[in-house]
mmCIF file of C-alpha atoms in Angstrom:
data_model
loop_
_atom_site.group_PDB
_atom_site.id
_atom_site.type_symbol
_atom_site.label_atom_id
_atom_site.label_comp_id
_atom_site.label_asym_id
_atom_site.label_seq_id
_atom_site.Cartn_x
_atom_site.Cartn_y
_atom_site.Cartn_z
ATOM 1 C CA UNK A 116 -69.122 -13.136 -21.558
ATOM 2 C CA UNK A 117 -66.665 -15.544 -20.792
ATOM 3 C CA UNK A 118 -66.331 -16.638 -24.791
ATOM 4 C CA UNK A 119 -65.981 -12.649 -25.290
ATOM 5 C CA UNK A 120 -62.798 -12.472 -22.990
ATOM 6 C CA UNK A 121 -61.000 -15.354 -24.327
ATOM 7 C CA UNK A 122 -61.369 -13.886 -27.921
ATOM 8 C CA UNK A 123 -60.462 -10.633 -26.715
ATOM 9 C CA UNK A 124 -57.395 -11.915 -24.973
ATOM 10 C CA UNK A 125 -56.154 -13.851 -27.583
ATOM 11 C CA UNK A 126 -55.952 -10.905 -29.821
ATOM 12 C CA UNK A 127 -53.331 -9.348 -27.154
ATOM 13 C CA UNK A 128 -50.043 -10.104 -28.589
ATOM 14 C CA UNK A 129 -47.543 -11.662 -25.912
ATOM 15 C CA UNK A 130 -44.141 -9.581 -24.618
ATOM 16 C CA UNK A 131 -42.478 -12.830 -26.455
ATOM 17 C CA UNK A 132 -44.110 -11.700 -29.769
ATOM 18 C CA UNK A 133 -43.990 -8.237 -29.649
ATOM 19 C CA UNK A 134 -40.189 -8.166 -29.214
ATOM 20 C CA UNK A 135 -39.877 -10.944 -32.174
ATOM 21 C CA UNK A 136 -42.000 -8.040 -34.249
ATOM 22 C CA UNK A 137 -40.385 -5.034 -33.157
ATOM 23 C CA UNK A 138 -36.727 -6.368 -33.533
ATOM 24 C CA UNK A 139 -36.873 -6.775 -37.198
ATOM 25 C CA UNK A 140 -37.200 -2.884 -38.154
ATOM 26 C CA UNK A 141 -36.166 -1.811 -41.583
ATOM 27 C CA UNK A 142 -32.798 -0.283 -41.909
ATOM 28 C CA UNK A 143 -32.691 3.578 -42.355
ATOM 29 C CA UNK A 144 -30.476 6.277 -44.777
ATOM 30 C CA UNK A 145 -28.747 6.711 -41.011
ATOM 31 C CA UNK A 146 -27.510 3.291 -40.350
ATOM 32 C CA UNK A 147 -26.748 2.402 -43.527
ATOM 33 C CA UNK A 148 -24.366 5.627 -43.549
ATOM 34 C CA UNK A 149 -23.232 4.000 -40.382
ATOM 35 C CA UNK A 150 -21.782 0.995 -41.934
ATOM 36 C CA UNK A 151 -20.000 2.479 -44.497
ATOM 37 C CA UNK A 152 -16.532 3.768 -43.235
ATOM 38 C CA UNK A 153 -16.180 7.292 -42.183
ATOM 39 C CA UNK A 154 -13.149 9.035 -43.807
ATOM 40 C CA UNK A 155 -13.442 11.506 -41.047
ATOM 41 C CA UNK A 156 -13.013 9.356 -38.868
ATOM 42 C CA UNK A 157 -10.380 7.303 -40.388
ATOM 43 C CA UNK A 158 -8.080 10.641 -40.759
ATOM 44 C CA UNK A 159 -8.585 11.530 -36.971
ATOM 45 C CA UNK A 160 -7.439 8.128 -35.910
ATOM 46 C CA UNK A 161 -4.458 8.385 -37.929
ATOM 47 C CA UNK A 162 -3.609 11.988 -36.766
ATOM 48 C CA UNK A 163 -4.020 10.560 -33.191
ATOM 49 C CA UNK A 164 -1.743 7.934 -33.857
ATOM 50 C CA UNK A 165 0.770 10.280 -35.126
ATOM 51 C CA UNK A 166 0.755 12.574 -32.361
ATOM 52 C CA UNK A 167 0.872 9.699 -29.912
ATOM 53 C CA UNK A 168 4.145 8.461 -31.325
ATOM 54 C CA UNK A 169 5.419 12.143 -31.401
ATOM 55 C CA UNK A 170 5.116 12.572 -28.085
ATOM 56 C CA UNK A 171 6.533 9.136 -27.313
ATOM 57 C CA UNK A 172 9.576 9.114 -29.808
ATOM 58 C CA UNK A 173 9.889 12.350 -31.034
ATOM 59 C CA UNK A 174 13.516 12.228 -32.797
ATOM 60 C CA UNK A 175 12.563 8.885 -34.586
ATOM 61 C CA UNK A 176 9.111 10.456 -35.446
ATOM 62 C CA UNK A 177 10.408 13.374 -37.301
ATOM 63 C CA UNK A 178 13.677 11.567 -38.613
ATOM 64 C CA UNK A 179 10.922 9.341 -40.206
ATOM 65 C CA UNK A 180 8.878 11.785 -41.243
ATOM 66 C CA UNK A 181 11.742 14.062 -42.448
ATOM 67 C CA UNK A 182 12.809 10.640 -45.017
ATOM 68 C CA UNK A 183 9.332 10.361 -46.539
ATOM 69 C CA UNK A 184 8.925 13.769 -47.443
ATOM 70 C CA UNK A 185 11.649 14.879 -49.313
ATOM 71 C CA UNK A 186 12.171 11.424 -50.694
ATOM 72 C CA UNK A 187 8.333 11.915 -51.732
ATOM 73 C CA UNK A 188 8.977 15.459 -52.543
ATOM 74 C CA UNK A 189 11.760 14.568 -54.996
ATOM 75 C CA UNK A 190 10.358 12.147 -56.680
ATOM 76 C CA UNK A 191 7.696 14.366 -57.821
ATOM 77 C CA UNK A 192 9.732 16.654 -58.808
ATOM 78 C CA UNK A 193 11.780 14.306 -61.191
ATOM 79 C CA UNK A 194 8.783 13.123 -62.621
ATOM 80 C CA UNK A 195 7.373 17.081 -63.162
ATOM 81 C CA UNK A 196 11.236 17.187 -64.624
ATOM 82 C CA UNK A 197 10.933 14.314 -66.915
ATOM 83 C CA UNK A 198 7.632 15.108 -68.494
ATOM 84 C CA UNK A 199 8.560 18.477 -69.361
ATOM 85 C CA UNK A 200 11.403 17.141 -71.434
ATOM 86 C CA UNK A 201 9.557 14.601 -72.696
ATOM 87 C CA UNK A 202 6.667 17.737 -74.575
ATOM 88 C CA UNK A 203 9.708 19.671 -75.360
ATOM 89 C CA UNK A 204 11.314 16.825 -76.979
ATOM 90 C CA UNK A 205 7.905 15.491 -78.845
ATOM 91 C CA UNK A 206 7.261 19.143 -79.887
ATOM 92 C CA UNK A 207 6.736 19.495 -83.958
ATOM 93 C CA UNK A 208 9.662 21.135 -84.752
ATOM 94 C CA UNK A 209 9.048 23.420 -88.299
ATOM 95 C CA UNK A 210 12.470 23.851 -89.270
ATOM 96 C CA UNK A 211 14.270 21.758 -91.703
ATOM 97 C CA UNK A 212 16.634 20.526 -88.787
ATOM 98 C CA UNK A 213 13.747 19.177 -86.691
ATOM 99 C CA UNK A 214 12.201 17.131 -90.108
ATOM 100 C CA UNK A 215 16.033 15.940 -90.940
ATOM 101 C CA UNK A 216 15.507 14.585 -87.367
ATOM 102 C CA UNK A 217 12.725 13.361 -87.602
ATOM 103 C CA UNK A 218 13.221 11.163 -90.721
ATOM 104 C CA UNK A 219 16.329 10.167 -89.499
ATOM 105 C CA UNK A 220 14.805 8.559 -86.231
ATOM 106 C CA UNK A 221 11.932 6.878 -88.369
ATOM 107 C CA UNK A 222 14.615 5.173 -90.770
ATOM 108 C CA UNK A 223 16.211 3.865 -87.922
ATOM 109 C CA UNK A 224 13.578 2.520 -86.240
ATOM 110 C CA UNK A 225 12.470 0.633 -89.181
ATOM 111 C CA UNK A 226 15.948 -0.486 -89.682
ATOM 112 C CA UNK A 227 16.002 -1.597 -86.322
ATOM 113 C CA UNK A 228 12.400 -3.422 -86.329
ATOM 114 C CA UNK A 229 14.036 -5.152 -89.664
ATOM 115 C CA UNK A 230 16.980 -6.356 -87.912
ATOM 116 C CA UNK A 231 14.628 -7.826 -85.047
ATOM 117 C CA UNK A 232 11.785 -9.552 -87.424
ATOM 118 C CA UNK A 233 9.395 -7.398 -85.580
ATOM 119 C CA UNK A 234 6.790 -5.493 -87.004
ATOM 120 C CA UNK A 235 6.260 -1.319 -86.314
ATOM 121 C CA UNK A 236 2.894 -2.613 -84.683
ATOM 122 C CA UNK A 237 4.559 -4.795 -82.674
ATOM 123 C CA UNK A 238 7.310 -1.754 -81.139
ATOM 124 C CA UNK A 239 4.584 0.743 -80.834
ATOM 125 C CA UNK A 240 2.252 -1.709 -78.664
ATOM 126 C CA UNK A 241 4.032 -4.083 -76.784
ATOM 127 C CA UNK A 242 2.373 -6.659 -74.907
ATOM 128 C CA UNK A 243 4.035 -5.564 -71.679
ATOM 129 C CA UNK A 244 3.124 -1.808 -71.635
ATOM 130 C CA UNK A 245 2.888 -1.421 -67.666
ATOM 131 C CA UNK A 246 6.551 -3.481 -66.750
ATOM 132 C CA UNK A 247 7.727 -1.211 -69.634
ATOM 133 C CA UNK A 248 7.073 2.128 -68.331
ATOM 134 C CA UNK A 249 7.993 1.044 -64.756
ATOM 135 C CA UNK A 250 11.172 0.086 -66.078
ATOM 136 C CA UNK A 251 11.808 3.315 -67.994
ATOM 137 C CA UNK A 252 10.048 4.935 -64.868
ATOM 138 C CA UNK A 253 13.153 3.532 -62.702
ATOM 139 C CA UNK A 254 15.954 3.951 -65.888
ATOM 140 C CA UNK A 255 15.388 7.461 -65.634
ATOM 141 C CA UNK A 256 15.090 7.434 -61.623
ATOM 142 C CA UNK A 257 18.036 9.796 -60.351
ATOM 143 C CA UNK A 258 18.745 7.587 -57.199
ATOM 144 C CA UNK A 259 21.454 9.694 -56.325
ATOM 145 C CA UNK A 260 20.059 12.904 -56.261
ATOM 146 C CA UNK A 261 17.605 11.310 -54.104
ATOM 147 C CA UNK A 262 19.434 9.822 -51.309
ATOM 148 C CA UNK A 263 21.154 13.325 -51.526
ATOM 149 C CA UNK A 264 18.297 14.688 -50.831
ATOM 150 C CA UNK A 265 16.439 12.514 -48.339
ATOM 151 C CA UNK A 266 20.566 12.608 -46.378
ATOM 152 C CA UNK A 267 20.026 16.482 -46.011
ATOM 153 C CA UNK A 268 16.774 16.289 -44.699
ATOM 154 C CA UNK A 269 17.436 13.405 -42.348
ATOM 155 C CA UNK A 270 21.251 14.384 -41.265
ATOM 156 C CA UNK A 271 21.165 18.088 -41.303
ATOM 157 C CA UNK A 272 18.165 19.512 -41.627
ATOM 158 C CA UNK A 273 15.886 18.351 -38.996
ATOM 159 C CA UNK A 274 18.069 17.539 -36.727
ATOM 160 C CA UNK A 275 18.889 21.231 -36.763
ATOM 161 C CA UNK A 276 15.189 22.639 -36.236
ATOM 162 C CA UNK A 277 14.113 20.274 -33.926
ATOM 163 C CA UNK A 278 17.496 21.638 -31.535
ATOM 164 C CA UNK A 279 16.070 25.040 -32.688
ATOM 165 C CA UNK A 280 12.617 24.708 -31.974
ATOM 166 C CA UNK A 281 13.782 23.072 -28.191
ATOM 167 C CA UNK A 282 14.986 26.000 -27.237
ATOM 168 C CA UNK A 283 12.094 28.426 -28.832
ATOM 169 C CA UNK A 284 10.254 25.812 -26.132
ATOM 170 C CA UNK A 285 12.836 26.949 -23.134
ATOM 171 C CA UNK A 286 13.222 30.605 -23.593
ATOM 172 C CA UNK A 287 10.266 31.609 -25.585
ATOM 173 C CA UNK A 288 6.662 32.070 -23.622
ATOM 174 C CA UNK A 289 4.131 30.294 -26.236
ATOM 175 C CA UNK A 290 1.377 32.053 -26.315
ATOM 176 C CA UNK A 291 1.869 35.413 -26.566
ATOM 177 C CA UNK A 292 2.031 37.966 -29.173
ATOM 178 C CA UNK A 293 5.513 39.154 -27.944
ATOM 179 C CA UNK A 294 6.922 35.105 -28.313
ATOM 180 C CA UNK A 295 5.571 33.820 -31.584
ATOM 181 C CA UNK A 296 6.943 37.226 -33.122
ATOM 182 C CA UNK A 297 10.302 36.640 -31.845
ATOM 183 C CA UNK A 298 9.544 32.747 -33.032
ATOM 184 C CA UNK A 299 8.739 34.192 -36.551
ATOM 185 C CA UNK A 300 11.931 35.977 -36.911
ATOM 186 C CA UNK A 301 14.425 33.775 -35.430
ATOM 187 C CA UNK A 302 12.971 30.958 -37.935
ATOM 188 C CA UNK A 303 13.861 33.987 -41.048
ATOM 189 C CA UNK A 304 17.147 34.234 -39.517
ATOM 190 C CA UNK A 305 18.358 30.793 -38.816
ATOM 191 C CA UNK A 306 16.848 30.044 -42.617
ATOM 192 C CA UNK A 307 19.110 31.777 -44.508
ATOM 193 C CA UNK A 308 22.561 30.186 -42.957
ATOM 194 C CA UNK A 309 20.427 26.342 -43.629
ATOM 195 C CA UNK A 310 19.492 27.141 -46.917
ATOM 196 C CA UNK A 311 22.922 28.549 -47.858
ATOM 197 C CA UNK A 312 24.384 25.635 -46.650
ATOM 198 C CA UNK A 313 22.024 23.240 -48.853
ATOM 199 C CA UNK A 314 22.599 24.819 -51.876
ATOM 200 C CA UNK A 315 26.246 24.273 -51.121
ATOM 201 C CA UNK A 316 25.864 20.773 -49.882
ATOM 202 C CA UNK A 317 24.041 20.132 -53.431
ATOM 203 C CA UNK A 318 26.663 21.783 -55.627
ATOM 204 C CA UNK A 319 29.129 19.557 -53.929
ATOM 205 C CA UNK A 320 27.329 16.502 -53.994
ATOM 206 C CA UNK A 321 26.650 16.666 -57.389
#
C-alpha cells in the first residue's frame, strides 16, 4: 500500500511543472493576426491626432492642411496635363504632314547620336532611366502655377471660410434642420463671390 501511493503520487505533476507545460501553447490564426499591424487601427490614431491638433491650433492646422492639398491637388493635375499631351503628341498621324514630321525628327536624331559617338541603343536606353524622368518630371514642373495656387488656398481662401464658418458657429443652431439649411445656402452664396475672385486672381497671375 505504501509502494502503491508513492507511485501514484509521483505520477501527479507539480504546480511548478504544470505551469512550465501549459505556458508554451501553440500560437493561433488570432494572435498571429494580432501581431501584424492593424491598418484600422493605424488610420484611427492618425485621425485622432489630427483632430487633437485641430482643436489645439486650429488656424495653423488648416493653413497646413490648406498648403498640402492644393499643392497635392495641382500637381496631379499637371501630371494628368502632361500625359495627355504627351498621347496626343505620340499619336500616328496619317497625313503626309505628320510622316514629313516624323522623318524629319528621326534624321535628326541620328544626326545628333552621330555628332555625340553614341549609338540609337544607347539614346533610347540610358543607363540612368529613373534620374532621367525625375529630371524631365521637374523640367516640365510649372512651379509657378503652383505656388499660385497653394498662395490662394493658404492667403485667401481658407482664411476666408474658416471666418465664415466662425460665425455659422455663433449665429447658426447646429443641429437642426432649420440651421444646416441656412448653412447650405449661405456656403452657395458666399461661393460664387470666392470663386469669381480666383478665376480673376489666376488670370492676373498668369
Amino acid at each position: 500500500h505504501h509502494k502503491n501511493r508513492r507511485s501514484s503520487s509521483a505520477c501527479i505533476p507539480s504546480p511548478i511543472t504544470s505551469h512550465i507545460i501549459f505556458s508554451f501553447k501553440p500560437k493561433t490564426h488570432s494572435q498571429d493576426r494580432k501581431s501584424t499591424p492593424d491598418m484600422a487601427a493605424i488610420g484611427s490614431n492618425i485621425a485622432k491626432w489630427y483632430v487633437a491638433k485641430l482643436k489645439a491650433h486650429p488656424i495653423v492646422t488648416n493653413l497646413s492642411s490648406a498648403f498640402v492639398l492644393m499643392t497635392t491637388g495641382d500637381l496631379v493635375a499637371q501630371e494628368i496635363e502632361t500625359r495627355k499631351r504627351h498621347r496626343q503628341h505620340s499619336a500616328p498621324s496619317t497625313d503626309a504632314e505628320g510622316e514629313d514630321k516624323l522623318s524629319s525628327f528621326i534624321t535628326s536624331s541620328q544626326q545628333s547620336n552621330a555628332s555625340k559617338g553614341t549609338s540609337p541603343s544607347t539614346s533610347l536606353f540610358p543607363k540612368d532611366t529613373f534620374f532621367n524622368a525625375l529630371e524631365g518630371k521637374l523640367s516640365s514642373w510649372d512651379t509657378r502655377r503652383t505656388m499660385t495656387m497653394a498662395a490662394w488656398s493658404v492667403c485667401i481662401y481658407t482664411p476666408f471660410y474658416i471666418g465664415v464658418y466662425r460665425l455659422y458657429d455663433r449665429y447658426l443652431p447646429k443641429q437642426t434642420s432649420v440651421g444646416i439649411l441656412a448653412r447650405v445656402g449661405l456656403s452657395f452664396l458666399t461661393s460664387v463671390p470666392i470663386n469669381a475672385a480666383f478665376y480673376t486672381y489666376g488670370a492676373a497671375a498668369h
